[in-house]
mmCIF file of C-alpha atoms in Angstrom:
data_model
loop_
_atom_site.group_PDB
_atom_site.id
_atom_site.type_symbol
_atom_site.label_atom_id
_atom_site.label_comp_id
_atom_site.label_asym_id
_atom_site.label_seq_id
_atom_site.Cartn_x
_atom_site.Cartn_y
_atom_site.Cartn_z
ATOM 1 C CA UNK A 1 0.000 0.000 0.000
ATOM 2 C CA UNK A 2 1.092 3.575 -0.644
ATOM 3 C CA UNK A 3 0.293 6.991 0.711
ATOM 4 C CA UNK A 4 -1.154 9.481 -1.747
ATOM 5 C CA UNK A 5 -0.412 12.916 -0.314
ATOM 6 C CA UNK A 6 -2.634 15.895 -0.967
ATOM 7 C CA UNK A 7 -4.445 18.573 0.994
ATOM 8 C CA UNK A 8 -8.175 18.976 0.529
ATOM 9 C CA UNK A 9 -11.079 19.653 2.883
ATOM 10 C CA UNK A 10 -12.524 16.136 2.536
ATOM 11 C CA UNK A 11 -9.242 14.473 3.631
ATOM 12 C CA UNK A 12 -8.441 15.558 7.221
ATOM 13 C CA UNK A 13 -5.396 13.288 7.660
ATOM 14 C CA UNK A 14 -3.623 14.855 4.659
ATOM 15 C CA UNK A 15 -2.976 11.582 2.810
ATOM 16 C CA UNK A 16 -4.972 8.720 1.353
ATOM 17 C CA UNK A 17 -4.015 5.053 1.658
ATOM 18 C CA UNK A 18 -3.965 3.659 -1.890
ATOM 19 C CA UNK A 19 -2.052 1.337 -4.233
ATOM 20 C CA UNK A 20 0.237 2.958 -6.782
ATOM 21 C CA UNK A 21 2.698 0.603 -8.478
ATOM 22 C CA UNK A 22 1.243 -2.707 -7.320
ATOM 23 C CA UNK A 23 -2.564 -2.826 -7.693
ATOM 24 C CA UNK A 24 -4.325 -5.915 -6.349
ATOM 25 C CA UNK A 25 -5.821 -6.639 -9.812
ATOM 26 C CA UNK A 26 -4.194 -6.077 -13.199
ATOM 27 C CA UNK A 27 -5.580 -5.713 -16.706
ATOM 28 C CA UNK A 28 -8.940 -7.019 -17.874
ATOM 29 C CA UNK A 29 -11.738 -6.325 -20.335
ATOM 30 C CA UNK A 30 -15.498 -5.989 -20.457
ATOM 31 C CA UNK A 31 -17.726 -6.611 -23.481
ATOM 32 C CA UNK A 32 -20.654 -4.300 -24.214
ATOM 33 C CA UNK A 33 -23.652 -5.079 -26.419
ATOM 34 C CA UNK A 34 -24.211 -1.910 -28.452
ATOM 35 C CA UNK A 35 -26.775 -1.320 -31.213
ATOM 36 C CA UNK A 36 -24.036 -1.550 -33.867
ATOM 37 C CA UNK A 37 -22.378 -4.673 -32.436
ATOM 38 C CA UNK A 38 -20.149 -5.731 -29.562
ATOM 39 C CA UNK A 39 -17.678 -3.282 -28.049
ATOM 40 C CA UNK A 40 -14.600 -4.267 -26.021
ATOM 41 C CA UNK A 41 -13.523 -1.942 -23.214
ATOM 42 C CA UNK A 42 -10.176 -2.449 -21.528
ATOM 43 C CA UNK A 43 -9.617 -2.226 -17.780
ATOM 44 C CA UNK A 44 -6.233 -0.848 -16.760
ATOM 45 C CA UNK A 45 -6.314 -1.999 -13.131
ATOM 46 C CA UNK A 46 -8.360 -2.374 -9.962
ATOM 47 C CA UNK A 47 -6.793 -1.131 -6.760
ATOM 48 C CA UNK A 48 -7.862 -0.778 -3.144
ATOM 49 C CA UNK A 49 -7.834 2.571 -1.413
ATOM 50 C CA UNK A 50 -9.236 4.550 1.471
ATOM 51 C CA UNK A 51 -12.321 6.662 0.789
ATOM 52 C CA UNK A 52 -12.243 10.398 1.382
ATOM 53 C CA UNK A 53 -15.120 12.453 2.739
ATOM 54 C CA UNK A 54 -17.965 13.763 0.619
ATOM 55 C CA UNK A 55 -17.955 17.376 -0.550
ATOM 56 C CA UNK A 56 -21.483 18.758 -0.926
ATOM 57 C CA UNK A 57 -21.659 21.707 -3.306
ATOM 58 C CA UNK A 58 -25.370 22.126 -4.002
ATOM 59 C CA UNK A 59 -26.902 22.850 -0.572
ATOM 60 C CA UNK A 60 -25.838 26.488 -0.507
ATOM 61 C CA UNK A 61 -24.671 28.716 -3.390
ATOM 62 C CA UNK A 62 -22.019 30.358 -1.188
ATOM 63 C CA UNK A 63 -20.685 27.340 0.723
ATOM 64 C CA UNK A 64 -19.377 23.804 0.345
ATOM 65 C CA UNK A 65 -20.120 21.325 3.122
ATOM 66 C CA UNK A 66 -18.065 18.253 3.977
ATOM 67 C CA UNK A 67 -19.560 14.953 5.167
ATOM 68 C CA UNK A 68 -16.874 12.770 6.779
ATOM 69 C CA UNK A 69 -19.090 9.763 7.564
ATOM 70 C CA UNK A 70 -17.525 7.623 4.825
ATOM 71 C CA UNK A 71 -13.961 8.897 5.338
ATOM 72 C CA UNK A 72 -11.537 6.011 5.869
ATOM 73 C CA UNK A 73 -13.850 3.305 4.510
ATOM 74 C CA UNK A 74 -12.181 0.858 2.095
ATOM 75 C CA UNK A 75 -13.197 0.919 -1.563
ATOM 76 C CA UNK A 76 -12.093 -0.577 -4.864
ATOM 77 C CA UNK A 77 -11.324 1.751 -7.748
ATOM 78 C CA UNK A 78 -11.559 0.454 -11.313
ATOM 79 C CA UNK A 79 -9.431 2.365 -13.808
ATOM 80 C CA UNK A 80 -10.716 2.001 -17.364
ATOM 81 C CA UNK A 81 -8.667 2.363 -20.531
ATOM 82 C CA UNK A 82 -9.572 5.249 -22.875
ATOM 83 C CA UNK A 83 -11.754 3.062 -25.107
ATOM 84 C CA UNK A 84 -15.137 4.737 -24.641
ATOM 85 C CA UNK A 85 -16.252 7.076 -27.412
ATOM 86 C CA UNK A 86 -19.746 8.340 -26.523
ATOM 87 C CA UNK A 87 -22.125 8.998 -23.612
ATOM 88 C CA UNK A 88 -24.126 5.901 -24.658
ATOM 89 C CA UNK A 89 -21.050 3.685 -24.430
ATOM 90 C CA UNK A 90 -20.227 5.109 -20.996
ATOM 91 C CA UNK A 91 -23.799 4.467 -19.826
ATOM 92 C CA UNK A 92 -23.730 0.862 -21.089
ATOM 93 C CA UNK A 93 -20.291 0.303 -19.539
ATOM 94 C CA UNK A 94 -21.325 1.544 -16.084
ATOM 95 C CA UNK A 95 -24.494 -0.575 -16.207
ATOM 96 C CA UNK A 96 -22.435 -3.633 -17.197
ATOM 97 C CA UNK A 97 -19.915 -3.115 -14.381
ATOM 98 C CA UNK A 98 -22.739 -2.569 -11.895
ATOM 99 C CA UNK A 99 -24.416 -5.766 -13.076
ATOM 100 C CA UNK A 100 -21.203 -7.798 -12.682
ATOM 101 C CA UNK A 101 -20.598 -6.420 -9.175
ATOM 102 C CA UNK A 102 -24.170 -7.208 -8.127
ATOM 103 C CA UNK A 103 -23.795 -10.764 -9.418
ATOM 104 C CA UNK A 104 -20.577 -11.118 -7.410
ATOM 105 C CA UNK A 105 -22.080 -9.463 -4.334
ATOM 106 C CA UNK A 106 -19.172 -7.011 -4.045
ATOM 107 C CA UNK A 107 -21.325 -3.862 -4.398
ATOM 108 C CA UNK A 108 -25.044 -3.079 -4.469
ATOM 109 C CA UNK A 109 -24.400 -0.551 -7.248
ATOM 110 C CA UNK A 110 -26.592 2.164 -5.754
ATOM 111 C CA UNK A 111 -25.313 5.435 -7.223
ATOM 112 C CA UNK A 112 -27.781 7.638 -5.329
ATOM 113 C CA UNK A 113 -26.375 6.402 -2.008
ATOM 114 C CA UNK A 114 -22.772 6.609 -3.205
ATOM 115 C CA UNK A 115 -22.102 2.847 -3.196
ATOM 116 C CA UNK A 116 -21.050 3.168 -6.834
ATOM 117 C CA UNK A 117 -19.417 6.374 -8.015
ATOM 118 C CA UNK A 118 -17.687 7.380 -11.217
ATOM 119 C CA UNK A 119 -15.350 10.200 -12.133
ATOM 120 C CA UNK A 120 -15.452 10.910 -15.852
ATOM 121 C CA UNK A 121 -12.339 11.886 -17.802
ATOM 122 C CA UNK A 122 -13.190 13.661 -21.054
ATOM 123 C CA UNK A 123 -10.908 14.656 -23.916
ATOM 124 C CA UNK A 124 -11.512 15.423 -27.582
ATOM 125 C CA UNK A 125 -9.236 15.208 -30.613
ATOM 126 C CA UNK A 126 -9.362 16.122 -34.270
ATOM 127 C CA UNK A 127 -10.803 13.323 -36.391
ATOM 128 C CA UNK A 128 -8.013 11.071 -37.644
ATOM 129 C CA UNK A 129 -5.557 12.138 -34.938
ATOM 130 C CA UNK A 130 -3.911 9.286 -33.027
ATOM 131 C CA UNK A 131 -2.968 11.340 -29.979
ATOM 132 C CA UNK A 132 -5.497 11.990 -27.237
ATOM 133 C CA UNK A 133 -6.323 15.556 -26.302
ATOM 134 C CA UNK A 134 -5.932 17.189 -22.874
ATOM 135 C CA UNK A 135 -8.295 15.510 -20.455
ATOM 136 C CA UNK A 136 -10.497 17.048 -17.814
ATOM 137 C CA UNK A 137 -11.884 15.061 -14.899
ATOM 138 C CA UNK A 138 -15.524 15.689 -13.989
ATOM 139 C CA UNK A 139 -16.798 15.244 -10.439
ATOM 140 C CA UNK A 140 -20.318 15.248 -8.923
ATOM 141 C CA UNK A 141 -21.932 12.854 -11.407
ATOM 142 C CA UNK A 142 -24.027 10.659 -9.108
ATOM 143 C CA UNK A 143 -26.292 9.113 -11.738
ATOM 144 C CA UNK A 144 -25.924 7.676 -15.226
ATOM 145 C CA UNK A 145 -28.198 10.396 -16.596
ATOM 146 C CA UNK A 146 -25.992 13.171 -15.129
ATOM 147 C CA UNK A 147 -22.916 11.334 -16.399
ATOM 148 C CA UNK A 148 -24.219 11.432 -19.975
ATOM 149 C CA UNK A 149 -25.218 15.101 -19.673
ATOM 150 C CA UNK A 150 -21.815 16.043 -18.222
ATOM 151 C CA UNK A 151 -19.911 14.249 -21.007
ATOM 152 C CA UNK A 152 -22.062 15.891 -23.688
ATOM 153 C CA UNK A 153 -21.521 19.369 -22.244
ATOM 154 C CA UNK A 154 -17.803 18.943 -21.561
ATOM 155 C CA UNK A 155 -17.033 17.512 -25.019
ATOM 156 C CA UNK A 156 -18.828 20.448 -26.676
ATOM 157 C CA UNK A 157 -17.003 22.920 -24.400
ATOM 158 C CA UNK A 158 -13.617 21.495 -25.391
ATOM 159 C CA UNK A 159 -14.502 21.456 -29.108
ATOM 160 C CA UNK A 160 -15.547 25.118 -28.903
ATOM 161 C CA UNK A 161 -12.235 26.059 -27.234
ATOM 162 C CA UNK A 162 -10.188 24.259 -29.906
ATOM 163 C CA UNK A 163 -12.182 25.852 -32.731
ATOM 164 C CA UNK A 164 -11.566 29.276 -31.154
ATOM 165 C CA UNK A 165 -7.817 28.554 -31.162
ATOM 166 C CA UNK A 166 -7.629 28.315 -27.372
ATOM 167 C CA UNK A 167 -5.940 25.631 -25.262
ATOM 168 C CA UNK A 168 -7.584 23.225 -22.827
ATOM 169 C CA UNK A 169 -6.285 23.195 -19.255
ATOM 170 C CA UNK A 170 -5.860 19.850 -17.521
ATOM 171 C CA UNK A 171 -8.150 20.300 -14.548
ATOM 172 C CA UNK A 172 -10.825 18.829 -12.335
ATOM 173 C CA UNK A 173 -14.256 20.244 -13.093
ATOM 174 C CA UNK A 174 -17.535 20.082 -11.216
ATOM 175 C CA UNK A 175 -20.826 19.249 -12.929
ATOM 176 C CA UNK A 176 -23.607 21.638 -11.918
ATOM 177 C CA UNK A 177 -26.788 19.543 -12.014
ATOM 178 C CA UNK A 178 -29.033 22.621 -11.942
ATOM 179 C CA UNK A 179 -27.372 24.493 -14.805
ATOM 180 C CA UNK A 180 -26.329 21.326 -16.683
ATOM 181 C CA UNK A 181 -22.783 22.588 -17.139
ATOM 182 C CA UNK A 182 -19.272 21.934 -15.834
ATOM 183 C CA UNK A 183 -17.168 24.536 -14.058
ATOM 184 C CA UNK A 184 -13.541 24.635 -12.974
ATOM 185 C CA UNK A 185 -12.851 23.195 -9.530
ATOM 186 C CA UNK A 186 -9.055 22.862 -9.315
ATOM 187 C CA UNK A 187 -6.057 22.138 -11.529
ATOM 188 C CA UNK A 188 -5.598 18.432 -12.199
ATOM 189 C CA UNK A 189 -2.530 16.884 -10.606
ATOM 190 C CA UNK A 190 -0.220 14.295 -12.173
ATOM 191 C CA UNK A 191 1.028 11.251 -10.251
ATOM 192 C CA UNK A 192 4.263 12.969 -9.154
ATOM 193 C CA UNK A 193 2.247 15.781 -7.545
ATOM 194 C CA UNK A 194 0.876 13.312 -5.013
ATOM 195 C CA UNK A 195 4.371 12.282 -3.766
ATOM 196 C CA UNK A 196 3.453 8.600 -3.490
ATOM 197 C CA UNK A 197 5.561 6.528 -1.084
ATOM 198 C CA UNK A 198 5.037 3.116 0.595
ATOM 199 C CA UNK A 199 2.818 3.285 3.671
ATOM 200 C CA UNK A 200 5.146 2.542 6.620
ATOM 201 C CA UNK A 201 2.278 1.361 8.850
ATOM 202 C CA UNK A 202 0.984 -1.390 6.542
ATOM 203 C CA UNK A 203 2.642 -4.680 5.643
ATOM 204 C CA UNK A 204 2.689 -5.793 1.974
ATOM 205 C CA UNK A 205 -0.465 -7.670 0.963
ATOM 206 C CA UNK A 206 0.401 -11.203 -0.148
ATOM 207 C CA UNK A 207 -2.161 -12.976 -2.340
ATOM 208 C CA UNK A 208 -1.427 -16.696 -2.722
ATOM 209 C CA UNK A 209 -2.221 -18.787 -5.816
ATOM 210 C CA UNK A 210 -4.397 -20.957 -3.599
ATOM 211 C CA UNK A 211 -6.491 -17.943 -2.584
ATOM 212 C CA UNK A 212 -6.848 -16.793 -6.211
ATOM 213 C CA UNK A 213 -7.859 -20.289 -7.359
ATOM 214 C CA UNK A 214 -10.482 -20.483 -4.607
ATOM 215 C CA UNK A 215 -11.927 -17.143 -5.728
ATOM 216 C CA UNK A 216 -12.068 -18.407 -9.314
ATOM 217 C CA UNK A 217 -13.889 -21.575 -8.274
ATOM 218 C CA UNK A 218 -16.402 -19.576 -6.203
ATOM 219 C CA UNK A 219 -17.339 -17.136 -8.983
ATOM 220 C CA UNK A 220 -21.063 -17.493 -9.773
ATOM 221 C CA UNK A 221 -22.507 -17.533 -13.288
ATOM 222 C CA UNK A 222 -21.900 -13.999 -14.578
ATOM 223 C CA UNK A 223 -24.160 -11.981 -16.949
ATOM 224 C CA UNK A 224 -22.434 -12.965 -20.225
ATOM 225 C CA UNK A 225 -22.480 -16.694 -19.391
ATOM 226 C CA UNK A 226 -26.068 -16.497 -18.153
ATOM 227 C CA UNK A 227 -27.123 -14.677 -21.319
ATOM 228 C CA UNK A 228 -25.598 -17.419 -23.503
ATOM 229 C CA UNK A 229 -27.362 -20.104 -21.449
ATOM 230 C CA UNK A 230 -30.726 -18.323 -21.635
ATOM 231 C CA UNK A 231 -30.408 -18.079 -25.430
ATOM 232 C CA UNK A 232 -29.374 -21.741 -25.795
ATOM 233 C CA UNK A 233 -31.673 -23.276 -23.176
ATOM 234 C CA UNK A 234 -34.796 -21.133 -23.490
ATOM 235 C CA UNK A 235 -34.443 -20.056 -27.158
ATOM 236 C CA UNK A 236 -34.607 -16.363 -26.234
ATOM 237 C CA UNK A 237 -33.483 -13.558 -28.514
ATOM 238 C CA UNK A 238 -30.296 -11.679 -27.638
ATOM 239 C CA UNK A 239 -32.431 -8.637 -26.770
ATOM 240 C CA UNK A 240 -34.678 -10.618 -24.382
ATOM 241 C CA UNK A 241 -31.705 -12.318 -22.723
ATOM 242 C CA UNK A 242 -29.935 -8.961 -22.269
ATOM 243 C CA UNK A 243 -32.911 -7.526 -20.395
ATOM 244 C CA UNK A 244 -33.264 -10.575 -18.143
ATOM 245 C CA UNK A 245 -29.573 -10.830 -17.184
ATOM 246 C CA UNK A 246 -29.070 -7.067 -16.735
ATOM 247 C CA UNK A 247 -29.807 -7.433 -13.022
ATOM 248 C CA UNK A 248 -29.243 -10.520 -10.875
ATOM 249 C CA UNK A 249 -32.647 -10.158 -9.181
ATOM 250 C CA UNK A 250 -34.435 -10.050 -12.556
ATOM 251 C CA UNK A 251 -32.550 -13.167 -13.694
ATOM 252 C CA UNK A 252 -33.451 -14.975 -10.450
ATOM 253 C CA UNK A 253 -37.120 -13.987 -10.736
ATOM 254 C CA UNK A 254 -37.288 -15.229 -14.338
ATOM 255 C CA UNK A 255 -35.670 -18.577 -13.496
ATOM 256 C CA UNK A 256 -38.026 -19.036 -10.534
ATOM 257 C CA UNK A 257 -41.045 -18.402 -12.800
ATOM 258 C CA UNK A 258 -39.752 -20.922 -15.365
ATOM 259 C CA UNK A 259 -39.125 -23.528 -12.656
ATOM 260 C CA UNK A 260 -42.575 -23.084 -11.090
ATOM 261 C CA UNK A 261 -44.383 -23.289 -14.443
ATOM 262 C CA UNK A 262 -43.694 -27.024 -14.606
ATOM 263 C CA UNK A 263 -43.137 -29.125 -17.727
ATOM 264 C CA UNK A 264 -45.625 -27.856 -20.317
ATOM 265 C CA UNK A 265 -44.512 -24.222 -20.206
ATOM 266 C CA UNK A 266 -44.570 -21.244 -22.540
ATOM 267 C CA UNK A 267 -41.244 -19.470 -21.940
ATOM 268 C CA UNK A 268 -41.923 -16.672 -24.435
ATOM 269 C CA UNK A 269 -45.233 -15.887 -22.735
ATOM 270 C CA UNK A 270 -43.478 -15.711 -19.353
ATOM 271 C CA UNK A 271 -40.809 -13.366 -20.759
ATOM 272 C CA UNK A 272 -43.477 -11.106 -22.270
ATOM 273 C CA UNK A 273 -45.325 -10.863 -18.951
ATOM 274 C CA UNK A 274 -42.176 -10.147 -16.942
ATOM 275 C CA UNK A 275 -40.735 -7.539 -19.319
ATOM 276 C CA UNK A 276 -44.139 -6.097 -20.210
ATOM 277 C CA UNK A 277 -46.876 -6.033 -17.560
ATOM 278 C CA UNK A 278 -44.661 -6.608 -14.504
ATOM 279 C CA UNK A 279 -41.941 -4.115 -15.502
ATOM 280 C CA UNK A 280 -44.627 -1.493 -16.234
ATOM 281 C CA UNK A 281 -46.034 -1.855 -12.708
ATOM 282 C CA UNK A 282 -42.579 -1.765 -11.101
ATOM 283 C CA UNK A 283 -41.634 1.374 -13.057
ATOM 284 C CA UNK A 284 -44.886 3.132 -12.149
ATOM 285 C CA UNK A 285 -44.465 2.305 -8.467
ATOM 286 C CA UNK A 286 -40.683 2.931 -8.558
ATOM 287 C CA UNK A 287 -39.955 -0.550 -7.212
ATOM 288 C CA UNK A 288 -37.127 -3.020 -7.748
ATOM 289 C CA UNK A 289 -38.097 -6.532 -8.848
ATOM 290 C CA UNK A 290 -37.056 -7.776 -5.389
ATOM 291 C CA UNK A 291 -39.966 -5.648 -4.074
ATOM 292 C CA UNK A 292 -42.441 -6.976 -6.648
ATOM 293 C CA UNK A 293 -46.047 -7.112 -5.373
ATOM 294 C CA UNK A 294 -46.463 -10.300 -7.439
ATOM 295 C CA UNK A 295 -44.357 -13.318 -6.479
ATOM 296 C CA UNK A 296 -42.655 -15.508 -9.077
ATOM 297 C CA UNK A 297 -44.904 -18.387 -7.960
ATOM 298 C CA UNK A 298 -48.136 -16.497 -8.678
ATOM 299 C CA UNK A 299 -46.895 -15.085 -11.973
ATOM 300 C CA UNK A 300 -46.056 -18.648 -13.042
ATOM 301 C CA UNK A 301 -49.626 -19.716 -12.166
ATOM 302 C CA UNK A 302 -51.062 -16.781 -14.154
ATOM 303 C CA UNK A 303 -48.975 -17.595 -17.252
ATOM 304 C CA UNK A 304 -50.066 -21.239 -17.040
ATOM 305 C CA UNK A 305 -53.733 -20.176 -16.828
ATOM 306 C CA UNK A 306 -53.291 -18.304 -20.115
ATOM 307 C CA UNK A 307 -51.315 -21.161 -21.678
ATOM 308 C CA UNK A 308 -53.928 -23.839 -20.894
ATOM 309 C CA UNK A 309 -56.811 -21.648 -22.058
ATOM 310 C CA UNK A 310 -58.417 -21.126 -18.646
ATOM 311 C CA UNK A 311 -58.327 -17.348 -19.193
ATOM 312 C CA UNK A 312 -57.603 -15.109 -22.170
ATOM 313 C CA UNK A 313 -54.773 -12.596 -22.337
ATOM 314 C CA UNK A 314 -57.287 -9.780 -21.881
ATOM 315 C CA UNK A 315 -58.841 -11.341 -18.763
ATOM 316 C CA UNK A 316 -55.320 -12.083 -17.486
ATOM 317 C CA UNK A 317 -54.618 -8.336 -17.334
ATOM 318 C CA UNK A 318 -57.673 -7.873 -15.097
ATOM 319 C CA UNK A 319 -56.532 -10.770 -12.894
ATOM 320 C CA UNK A 320 -53.009 -9.306 -12.774
ATOM 321 C CA UNK A 321 -54.343 -5.989 -11.446
ATOM 322 C CA UNK A 322 -56.248 -7.826 -8.702
ATOM 323 C CA UNK A 323 -53.093 -9.799 -7.822
ATOM 324 C CA UNK A 324 -51.355 -6.559 -6.831
ATOM 325 C CA UNK A 325 -53.335 -6.357 -3.614
ATOM 326 C CA UNK A 326 -51.409 -8.670 -1.326
ATOM 327 C CA UNK A 327 -49.924 -11.028 -3.947
ATOM 328 C CA UNK A 328 -53.179 -12.960 -4.389
ATOM 329 C CA UNK A 329 -53.393 -16.394 -5.998
ATOM 330 C CA UNK A 330 -54.610 -15.878 -9.610
ATOM 331 C CA UNK A 331 -56.400 -19.256 -9.599
ATOM 332 C CA UNK A 332 -58.557 -18.155 -6.648
ATOM 333 C CA UNK A 333 -59.258 -14.770 -8.261
ATOM 334 C CA UNK A 334 -60.479 -16.476 -11.457
ATOM 335 C CA UNK A 335 -62.767 -18.792 -9.468
ATOM 336 C CA UNK A 336 -64.117 -16.126 -7.085
ATOM 337 C CA UNK A 337 -64.780 -13.551 -9.832
ATOM 338 C CA UNK A 338 -66.112 -16.068 -12.358
ATOM 339 C CA UNK A 339 -63.497 -15.051 -14.920
ATOM 340 C CA UNK A 340 -62.865 -18.487 -16.382
ATOM 341 C CA UNK A 341 -62.708 -18.407 -20.161
ATOM 342 C CA UNK A 342 -65.638 -19.969 -22.011
ATOM 343 C CA UNK A 343 -64.170 -22.725 -24.171
ATOM 344 C CA UNK A 344 -67.177 -25.015 -24.702
ATOM 345 C CA UNK A 345 -67.573 -25.229 -28.535
ATOM 346 C CA UNK A 346 -71.320 -26.007 -28.347
ATOM 347 C CA UNK A 347 -72.066 -23.019 -26.099
ATOM 348 C CA UNK A 348 -70.037 -20.712 -28.331
ATOM 349 C CA UNK A 349 -71.713 -22.078 -31.472
ATOM 350 C CA UNK A 350 -75.108 -21.226 -29.965
ATOM 351 C CA UNK A 351 -73.938 -17.646 -29.308
ATOM 352 C CA UNK A 352 -72.558 -17.274 -32.840
ATOM 353 C CA UNK A 353 -75.670 -18.781 -34.497
ATOM 354 C CA UNK A 354 -77.806 -16.229 -32.667
ATOM 355 C CA UNK A 355 -75.556 -13.329 -33.751
ATOM 356 C CA UNK A 356 -75.537 -14.446 -37.408
ATOM 357 C CA UNK A 357 -79.341 -14.820 -37.399
ATOM 358 C CA UNK A 358 -79.717 -11.324 -35.959
ATOM 359 C CA UNK A 359 -77.307 -9.864 -38.539
ATOM 360 C CA UNK A 360 -78.123 -11.768 -41.747
ATOM 361 C CA UNK A 361 -77.550 -8.704 -43.937
ATOM 362 C CA UNK A 362 -73.992 -8.318 -42.612
ATOM 363 C CA UNK A 363 -73.369 -12.061 -43.029
ATOM 364 C CA UNK A 364 -74.351 -11.766 -46.702
ATOM 365 C CA UNK A 365 -72.093 -8.715 -47.151
ATOM 366 C CA UNK A 366 -69.183 -10.635 -45.588
ATOM 367 C CA UNK A 367 -69.707 -13.551 -47.989
ATOM 368 C CA UNK A 368 -69.729 -11.080 -50.873
ATOM 369 C CA UNK A 369 -66.213 -9.955 -49.961
ATOM 370 C CA UNK A 370 -66.593 -7.352 -47.229
ATOM 371 C CA UNK A 371 -63.995 -9.093 -45.022
ATOM 372 C CA UNK A 372 -63.721 -6.255 -42.487
ATOM 373 C CA UNK A 373 -67.093 -7.362 -41.096
ATOM 374 C CA UNK A 374 -65.391 -10.408 -39.592
ATOM 375 C CA UNK A 375 -64.171 -8.162 -36.775
ATOM 376 C CA UNK A 376 -67.746 -7.036 -36.170
ATOM 377 C CA UNK A 377 -68.900 -10.630 -35.597
ATOM 378 C CA UNK A 378 -65.926 -11.351 -33.302
ATOM 379 C CA UNK A 379 -66.755 -8.246 -31.262
ATOM 380 C CA UNK A 380 -70.429 -9.188 -30.980
ATOM 381 C CA UNK A 381 -69.549 -12.722 -29.863
ATOM 382 C CA UNK A 382 -67.142 -11.437 -27.207
ATOM 383 C CA UNK A 383 -69.747 -8.940 -26.017
ATOM 384 C CA UNK A 384 -72.441 -11.630 -25.800
ATOM 385 C CA UNK A 385 -70.125 -13.831 -23.709
ATOM 386 C CA UNK A 386 -69.209 -11.002 -21.345
ATOM 387 C CA UNK A 387 -65.661 -11.017 -22.682
ATOM 388 C CA UNK A 388 -65.104 -14.580 -21.462
ATOM 389 C CA UNK A 389 -65.236 -16.434 -24.787
ATOM 390 C CA UNK A 390 -62.052 -18.083 -26.029
ATOM 391 C CA UNK A 391 -61.005 -15.721 -28.885
ATOM 392 C CA UNK A 392 -59.270 -18.501 -30.801
ATOM 393 C CA UNK A 393 -62.377 -20.717 -30.727
ATOM 394 C CA UNK A 394 -64.599 -17.768 -31.680
ATOM 395 C CA UNK A 395 -62.418 -17.161 -34.744
ATOM 396 C CA UNK A 396 -62.451 -20.833 -35.749
ATOM 397 C CA UNK A 397 -66.246 -21.221 -35.380
ATOM 398 C CA UNK A 398 -66.983 -17.957 -37.199
ATOM 399 C CA UNK A 399 -64.810 -18.984 -40.145
ATOM 400 C CA UNK A 400 -66.799 -22.220 -40.448
ATOM 401 C CA UNK A 401 -70.204 -20.583 -40.015
ATOM 402 C CA UNK A 402 -69.594 -17.655 -42.350
#
């Protein structure tokens, strides 16, 4: 471990315990799924260091406050290589890292609470140039949205300076979330400015091969491997698999639903309900899937009720709304509310015969080529059955009768 020496209000002891020449983890890479293909982002290193305090700049326009509650707490800092080229790539990269850390259980990834933080280094260069421009580090970006806004603003600011023939100062800048702009905070130091030297109070950290091998053997299935398995095992599209593996709790919920659906299951239907109806409710209520008002067990029952024809997709949405109140069993809701789908062919034929007899003129028009009237007959049949008729059977019987 080394001491990184600098004076700033959020560091009362005047130095920060860090790792300079010998980080605990070396190079690596992360793969991102972008709209135009896969993108590889290099990781320079991961080192351990001591957290500083938190400077709060937006409580008062005239003052900066310092919160020392987290000062001295250990953290891991991931240093990325300069491979990211747009705010979208940065957003995808942060989400991917957060997902991996949640899978590993090393960080909950909550940016609002400061569990996951990112400093953004931005530089621009003339198209075709191989050398990077002067970089500026941006602080106070505590959400992915602010990160994208800060990058956009800072890149444009640097381009404007270059086009005006001015130089860019290497500095640390602060992102003002109210004005959506960056402003100068302090000049950016180089490594020699910190006067790194080995920490005399800490012994060298020795990591044995045995310890590393144990860590490797204990690593759970990570997002990329899980995505490949979901595609191979459940025949999902890459897009569907990406959504489901993006968060470990979503992946767990999905696998629980699949397991509880039994043998004769409709995986695609389950995916549609999770990523459609369930996600819509969670977003509206601002809930994580771990706080879902509908358990994986009951969603599995609901999907099976649709699959076996007990209820239609339309009725299922009504049942789903009723399930929200205390995670109710969908089977009981269907029975108590009399929502079971009408699938008796003879009963449906009687309904359709009556409708055709009452609308003979329209039946004749349909037979003469006015095919749009088919929808009219379907609507009348559904109305006559109180919306409980099996739509597929209605369609089949109408085609025969007309």
